[in-house]
PDB file of C-alpha atoms in Angstrom:
ATOM      1  CA  UNK A  39     -13.538  16.353 -10.394  1.00  0.00           C
ATOM      2  CA  UNK A  40     -16.271  14.483  -9.431  1.00  0.00           C
ATOM      3  CA  UNK A  41     -16.604  13.559  -5.792  1.00  0.00           C
ATOM      4  CA  UNK A  42     -19.469  11.857  -3.945  1.00  0.00           C
ATOM      5  CA  UNK A  43     -21.571  14.483  -1.201  1.00  0.00           C
ATOM      6  CA  UNK A  44     -23.444  13.217   1.340  1.00  0.00           C
ATOM      7  CA  UNK A  45     -26.198  15.645   1.608  1.00  0.00           C
ATOM      8  CA  UNK A  46     -28.946  14.429   4.304  1.00  0.00           C
ATOM      9  CA  UNK A  47     -28.659  13.220   6.442  1.00  0.00           C
ATOM     10  CA  UNK A  48     -25.070  14.294   8.026  1.00  0.00           C
ATOM     11  CA  UNK A  49     -23.472  12.083  10.133  1.00  0.00           C
ATOM     12  CA  UNK A  50     -25.107  13.145  13.286  1.00  0.00           C
ATOM     13  CA  UNK A  51     -28.778  12.889  11.393  1.00  0.00           C
ATOM     14  CA  UNK A  52     -28.356   9.449  11.313  1.00  0.00           C
ATOM     15  CA  UNK A  53     -30.467   7.302  13.382  1.00  0.00           C
ATOM     16  CA  UNK A  54     -28.341   6.889  16.688  1.00  0.00           C
ATOM     17  CA  UNK A  55     -30.281   4.767  18.538  1.00  0.00           C
ATOM     18  CA  UNK A  56     -33.974   3.362  18.719  1.00  0.00           C
ATOM     19  CA  UNK A  57     -34.866   3.737  22.564  1.00  0.00           C
ATOM     20  CA  UNK A  58     -37.218   1.356  23.674  1.00  0.00           C
ATOM     21  CA  UNK A  59     -38.596  -0.204  26.877  1.00  0.00           C
ATOM     22  CA  UNK A  60     -36.743  -3.121  26.751  1.00  0.00           C
ATOM     23  CA  UNK A  61     -35.202  -2.593  30.204  1.00  0.00           C
ATOM     24  CA  UNK A  62     -39.088  -3.208  31.756  1.00  0.00           C
ATOM     25  CA  UNK A  63     -39.786  -5.682  29.650  1.00  0.00           C
ATOM     26  CA  UNK A  64     -36.487  -7.594  30.945  1.00  0.00           C
ATOM     27  CA  UNK A  65     -37.386  -7.267  34.456  1.00  0.00           C
ATOM     28  CA  UNK A  66     -41.057  -7.988  34.195  1.00  0.00           C
ATOM     29  CA  UNK A  67     -40.541 -11.045  32.238  1.00  0.00           C
ATOM     30  CA  UNK A  68     -37.442 -12.108  34.781  1.00  0.00           C
ATOM     31  CA  UNK A  69     -39.805 -11.098  37.554  1.00  0.00           C
ATOM     32  CA  UNK A  70     -43.746 -12.672  36.564  1.00  0.00           C
ATOM     33  CA  UNK A  71     -42.463 -15.510  34.863  1.00  0.00           C
ATOM     34  CA  UNK A  72     -40.218 -17.800  36.057  1.00  0.00           C
ATOM     35  CA  UNK A  73     -41.041 -21.039  34.499  1.00  0.00           C
ATOM     36  CA  UNK A  74     -37.347 -23.145  34.605  1.00  0.00           C
ATOM     37  CA  UNK A  75     -38.423 -24.718  38.070  1.00  0.00           C
ATOM     38  CA  UNK A  76     -42.096 -24.926  37.610  1.00  0.00           C
ATOM     39  CA  UNK A  77     -43.352 -29.089  37.262  1.00  0.00           C
ATOM     40  CA  UNK A  78     -46.560 -28.855  35.539  1.00  0.00           C
ATOM     41  CA  UNK A  79     -48.985 -31.225  37.362  1.00  0.00           C
ATOM     42  CA  UNK A  80     -53.235 -32.260  35.630  1.00  0.00           C
ATOM     43  CA  UNK A  81     -54.382 -29.442  36.966  1.00  0.00           C
ATOM     44  CA  UNK A  82     -51.736 -26.704  36.074  1.00  0.00           C
ATOM     45  CA  UNK A  83     -51.285 -27.531  32.627  1.00  0.00           C
ATOM     46  CA  UNK A  84     -54.041 -25.159  31.034  1.00  0.00           C
ATOM     47  CA  UNK A  85     -52.433 -22.004  33.168  1.00  0.00           C
ATOM     48  CA  UNK A  86     -49.049 -23.526  31.265  1.00  0.00           C
ATOM     49  CA  UNK A  87     -50.247 -23.664  28.002  1.00  0.00           C
ATOM     50  CA  UNK A  88     -52.012 -19.727  28.039  1.00  0.00           C
ATOM     51  CA  UNK A  89     -48.867 -18.188  29.679  1.00  0.00           C
ATOM     52  CA  UNK A  90     -47.290 -20.256  26.975  1.00  0.00           C
ATOM     53  CA  UNK A  91     -50.066 -18.841  24.228  1.00  0.00           C
ATOM     54  CA  UNK A  92     -49.621 -15.321  25.810  1.00  0.00           C
ATOM     55  CA  UNK A  93     -45.724 -15.503  25.897  1.00  0.00           C
ATOM     56  CA  UNK A  94     -46.157 -16.785  22.041  1.00  0.00           C
ATOM     57  CA  UNK A  95     -48.269 -13.558  21.724  1.00  0.00           C
ATOM     58  CA  UNK A  96     -45.805 -11.193  23.090  1.00  0.00           C
ATOM     59  CA  UNK A  97     -42.589 -13.209  21.528  1.00  0.00           C
ATOM     60  CA  UNK A  98     -44.110 -12.587  18.332  1.00  0.00           C
ATOM     61  CA  UNK A  99     -45.293  -8.367  18.841  1.00  0.00           C
ATOM     62  CA  UNK A 100     -42.310  -7.576  19.976  1.00  0.00           C
ATOM     63  CA  UNK A 101     -40.404  -9.713  16.570  1.00  0.00           C
ATOM     64  CA  UNK A 102     -42.820  -7.515  14.708  1.00  0.00           C
ATOM     65  CA  UNK A 103     -42.087  -4.245  15.343  1.00  0.00           C
ATOM     66  CA  UNK A 104     -38.279  -5.269  15.518  1.00  0.00           C
ATOM     67  CA  UNK A 105     -39.189  -5.888  12.148  1.00  0.00           C
ATOM     68  CA  UNK A 106     -40.942  -2.976  11.152  1.00  0.00           C
ATOM     69  CA  UNK A 107     -38.707  -0.903  12.502  1.00  0.00           C
ATOM     70  CA  UNK A 108     -35.959  -2.337  10.583  1.00  0.00           C
ATOM     71  CA  UNK A 109     -37.835  -1.535   7.739  1.00  0.00           C
ATOM     72  CA  UNK A 110     -38.357   1.836   7.978  1.00  0.00           C
ATOM     73  CA  UNK A 111     -34.804   2.579   9.177  1.00  0.00           C
ATOM     74  CA  UNK A 112     -33.444   0.176   5.958  1.00  0.00           C
ATOM     75  CA  UNK A 113     -35.979   2.587   3.830  1.00  0.00           C
ATOM     76  CA  UNK A 114     -33.959   5.312   2.653  1.00  0.00           C
ATOM     77  CA  UNK A 115     -30.756   2.842   3.108  1.00  0.00           C
ATOM     78  CA  UNK A 116     -32.354   0.741  -0.459  1.00  0.00           C
ATOM     79  CA  UNK A 117     -33.327   4.076  -1.745  1.00  0.00           C
ATOM     80  CA  UNK A 118     -30.034   5.549  -1.752  1.00  0.00           C
ATOM     81  CA  UNK A 119     -28.275   1.697  -2.792  1.00  0.00           C
ATOM     82  CA  UNK A 120     -30.662   1.510  -5.584  1.00  0.00           C
ATOM     83  CA  UNK A 121     -29.343   5.191  -7.116  1.00  0.00           C
ATOM     84  CA  UNK A 122     -25.636   4.156  -5.612  1.00  0.00           C
ATOM     85  CA  UNK A 123     -26.138   1.142  -8.590  1.00  0.00           C
ATOM     86  CA  UNK A 124     -27.398   3.372 -11.046  1.00  0.00           C
ATOM     87  CA  UNK A 125     -24.520   5.635 -10.740  1.00  0.00           C
ATOM     88  CA  UNK A 126     -21.602   2.675 -10.711  1.00  0.00           C
ATOM     89  CA  UNK A 127     -23.289   1.568 -13.775  1.00  0.00           C
ATOM     90  CA  UNK A 128     -23.064   4.611 -15.818  1.00  0.00           C
ATOM     91  CA  UNK A 129     -19.046   4.748 -14.532  1.00  0.00           C
ATOM     92  CA  UNK A 130     -18.903   1.103 -15.501  1.00  0.00           C
ATOM     93  CA  UNK A 131     -20.129   2.242 -18.775  1.00  0.00           C
ATOM     94  CA  UNK A 132     -17.737   4.533 -19.121  1.00  0.00           C
ATOM     95  CA  UNK A 133     -14.535   2.775 -17.636  1.00  0.00           C
ATOM     96  CA  UNK A 134     -15.767   0.056 -20.523  1.00  0.00           C
ATOM     97  CA  UNK A 135     -15.241   2.419 -23.429  1.00  0.00           C
ATOM     98  CA  UNK A 136     -12.243   3.090 -22.274  1.00  0.00           C
ATOM     99  CA  UNK A 137     -11.536  -0.062 -21.496  1.00  0.00           C
ATOM    100  CA  UNK A 138     -12.343  -1.309 -24.623  1.00  0.00           C
ATOM    101  CA  UNK A 139      -9.556   1.964 -26.786  1.00  0.00           C
ATOM    102  CA  UNK A 140      -7.184   0.691 -24.411  1.00  0.00           C
ATOM    103  CA  UNK A 141      -6.683  -2.651 -25.725  1.00  0.00           C
ATOM    104  CA  UNK A 142      -7.208  -1.678 -29.706  1.00  0.00           C
ATOM    105  CA  UNK A 143      -4.284   1.193 -29.075  1.00  0.00           C
ATOM    106  CA  UNK A 144      -1.964  -1.582 -27.236  1.00  0.00           C
ATOM    107  CA  UNK A 145      -2.839  -4.555 -29.366  1.00  0.00           C
ATOM    108  CA  UNK A 146      -1.626  -1.916 -32.036  1.00  0.00           C
ATOM    109  CA  UNK A 147       1.295  -1.166 -30.282  1.00  0.00           C
ATOM    110  CA  UNK A 148       1.890  -5.383 -29.344  1.00  0.00           C
ATOM    111  CA  UNK A 149       1.345  -6.205 -33.441  1.00  0.00           C
ATOM    112  CA  UNK A 150       3.996  -3.247 -34.776  1.00  0.00           C
ATOM    113  CA  UNK A 151       5.743  -4.817 -31.959  1.00  0.00           C
ATOM    114  CA  UNK A 152       5.810  -8.067 -33.441  1.00  0.00           C
ATOM    115  CA  UNK A 153       6.854  -6.839 -36.560  1.00  0.00           C
ATOM    116  CA  UNK A 154       9.877  -5.225 -35.776  1.00  0.00           C
ATOM    117  CA  UNK A 155      10.821  -7.920 -33.610  1.00  0.00           C
ATOM    118  CA  UNK A 156      10.441  -9.565 -36.936  1.00  0.00           C
ATOM    119  CA  UNK A 157      12.694  -7.782 -39.151  1.00  0.00           C
ATOM    120  CA  UNK A 158      14.776  -8.209 -36.125  1.00  0.00           C
ATOM    121  CA  UNK A 159      15.426 -11.265 -36.571  1.00  0.00           C
ATOM    122  CA  UNK A 160      15.754 -12.190 -40.081  1.00  0.00           C
ATOM    123  CA  UNK A 161      19.333  -9.165 -39.356  1.00  0.00           C
ATOM    124  CA  UNK A 162      19.966 -10.908 -36.707  1.00  0.00           C
ATOM    125  CA  UNK A 163      21.205 -13.567 -39.686  1.00  0.00           C
ATOM    126  CA  UNK A 164      20.264 -17.245 -37.405  1.00  0.00           C
ATOM    127  CA  UNK A 165      20.975 -20.649 -39.052  1.00  0.00           C
ATOM    128  CA  UNK A 166      18.596 -21.729 -41.618  1.00  0.00           C
ATOM    129  CA  UNK A 167      16.702 -24.040 -39.862  1.00  0.00           C
ATOM    130  CA  UNK A 168      15.671 -21.566 -36.759  1.00  0.00           C
ATOM    131  CA  UNK A 169      12.593 -19.775 -37.045  1.00  0.00           C
ATOM    132  CA  UNK A 170      10.693 -16.821 -34.841  1.00  0.00           C
ATOM    133  CA  UNK A 171       8.328 -19.140 -33.647  1.00  0.00           C
ATOM    134  CA  UNK A 172      11.159 -21.468 -32.130  1.00  0.00           C
ATOM    135  CA  UNK A 173      12.883 -18.643 -29.875  1.00  0.00           C
ATOM    136  CA  UNK A 174       9.633 -16.624 -29.544  1.00  0.00           C
ATOM    137  CA  UNK A 175       9.077 -15.354 -26.238  1.00  0.00           C
ATOM    138  CA  UNK A 176       5.864 -13.571 -25.753  1.00  0.00           C
ATOM    139  CA  UNK A 177       7.314 -11.212 -22.868  1.00  0.00           C
ATOM    140  CA  UNK A 178       8.778  -9.870 -26.258  1.00  0.00           C
ATOM    141  CA  UNK A 179       5.489  -7.966 -27.049  1.00  0.00           C
ATOM    142  CA  UNK A 180       5.228  -5.614 -23.312  1.00  0.00           C
ATOM    143  CA  UNK A 181       6.051  -2.362 -23.767  1.00  0.00           C
ATOM    144  CA  UNK A 182       8.543  -2.682 -20.117  1.00  0.00           C
ATOM    145  CA  UNK A 183      10.796  -4.614 -22.793  1.00  0.00           C
ATOM    146  CA  UNK A 184      13.290  -3.102 -25.044  1.00  0.00           C
ATOM    147  CA  UNK A 185      14.417  -3.734 -28.742  1.00  0.00           C
ATOM    148  CA  UNK A 186      17.645  -3.979 -27.246  1.00  0.00           C
ATOM    149  CA  UNK A 187      16.909  -6.668 -24.749  1.00  0.00           C
ATOM    150  CA  UNK A 188      15.102  -8.029 -27.020  1.00  0.00           C
ATOM    151  CA  UNK A 189      17.933  -8.128 -29.303  1.00  0.00           C
ATOM    152  CA  UNK A 190      20.762  -9.551 -26.976  1.00  0.00           C
ATOM    153  CA  UNK A 191      18.388 -12.152 -26.027  1.00  0.00           C
ATOM    154  CA  UNK A 192      18.060 -13.264 -29.841  1.00  0.00           C
ATOM    155  CA  UNK A 193      22.230 -12.756 -29.662  1.00  0.00           C
ATOM    156  CA  UNK A 194      22.233 -15.127 -26.626  1.00  0.00           C
ATOM    157  CA  UNK A 195      19.761 -17.514 -28.264  1.00  0.00           C
ATOM    158  CA  UNK A 196      21.887 -18.052 -32.025  1.00  0.00           C
ATOM    159  CA  UNK A 197      25.156 -18.090 -29.734  1.00  0.00           C
ATOM    160  CA  UNK A 198      24.148 -20.680 -27.811  1.00  0.00           C
ATOM    161  CA  UNK A 199      22.339 -23.029 -31.084  1.00  0.00           C
ATOM    162  CA  UNK A 200      25.952 -22.288 -32.214  1.00  0.00           C
ATOM    163  CA  UNK A 201      27.901 -23.966 -29.856  1.00  0.00           C
ATOM    164  CA  UNK A 202      25.260 -26.656 -29.894  1.00  0.00           C
ATOM    165  CA  UNK A 203      24.803 -27.410 -33.394  1.00  0.00           C
ATOM    166  CA  UNK A 204      29.456 -27.546 -33.224  1.00  0.00           C
ATOM    167  CA  UNK A 205      28.994 -29.888 -29.630  1.00  0.00           C
ATOM    168  CA  UNK A 206      26.544 -32.384 -31.995  1.00  0.00           C
ATOM    169  CA  UNK A 207      29.021 -31.753 -35.149  1.00  0.00           C
ATOM    170  CA  UNK A 208      31.614 -33.374 -33.105  1.00  0.00           C
ATOM    171  CA  UNK A 209      29.770 -35.978 -31.672  1.00  0.00           C
ATOM    172  CA  UNK A 210      31.618 -39.916 -32.664  1.00  0.00           C
ATOM    173  CA  UNK A 211      28.203 -41.603 -34.728  1.00  0.00           C
ATOM    174  CA  UNK A 212      24.661 -40.359 -35.350  1.00  0.00           C
ATOM    175  CA  UNK A 213      25.831 -37.405 -35.780  1.00  0.00           C
ATOM    176  CA  UNK A 214      23.449 -36.295 -38.817  1.00  0.00           C
ATOM    177  CA  UNK A 215      20.318 -37.711 -36.534  1.00  0.00           C
ATOM    178  CA  UNK A 216      21.005 -35.884 -33.459  1.00  0.00           C
ATOM    179  CA  UNK A 217      21.050 -32.451 -35.906  1.00  0.00           C
ATOM    180  CA  UNK A 218      17.782 -33.357 -37.326  1.00  0.00           C
ATOM    181  CA  UNK A 219      16.345 -34.214 -33.255  1.00  0.00           C
ATOM    182  CA  UNK A 220      17.727 -30.887 -32.902  1.00  0.00           C
ATOM    183  CA  UNK A 221      17.414 -28.806 -35.718  1.00  0.00           C
ATOM    184  CA  UNK A 222      13.198 -29.816 -34.270  1.00  0.00           C
ATOM    185  CA  UNK A 223      13.905 -29.124 -30.877  1.00  0.00           C
ATOM    186  CA  UNK A 224      16.226 -26.968 -30.460  1.00  0.00           C
ATOM    187  CA  UNK A 225      17.353 -29.072 -27.137  1.00  0.00           C
ATOM    188  CA  UNK A 226      20.435 -29.790 -27.122  1.00  0.00           C
ATOM    189  CA  UNK A 227      19.847 -33.012 -23.794  1.00  0.00           C
ATOM    190  CA  UNK A 228      17.354 -34.819 -27.123  1.00  0.00           C
TER     191      UNK A 228
END
């Protein structure tokens, strides 16, 4: 049996943690740079602009380093993902080839069953105006539906049609017209 085996890295070989001086940076930022309550004046605005530029530079450096580390961590995964997709593509090709053949075999079986159902219909002895298409049930072609079940359903339908015809014939008036409509629809209420 084919199976995927991860050779390298093993579970403990993956990066478990990226260690860096985050606590040190957080402490320094909180202690040294508390601008929340500070009000700038015309004399201190230049210092504020310089501090903001320094903080933007620090922020950019930290974010660039995050992106660099992420790229390093993702490189092996991205290569792995590409290779996995290639293998999945090969598997999918094989599945498709099998599916085509299975569908062909199933279609042949369905056509054979359709012929058998047609022969069964002809052997039951429906009234002349009833065609197989009028009583057809697509489920009859399913492999799970036995021919005996199809035969029972056909016979039930034939008996119902016989009863309906008897009802129509007993109508006091318009029985001919009613019979003509029934022959087209097999619907007694119409």
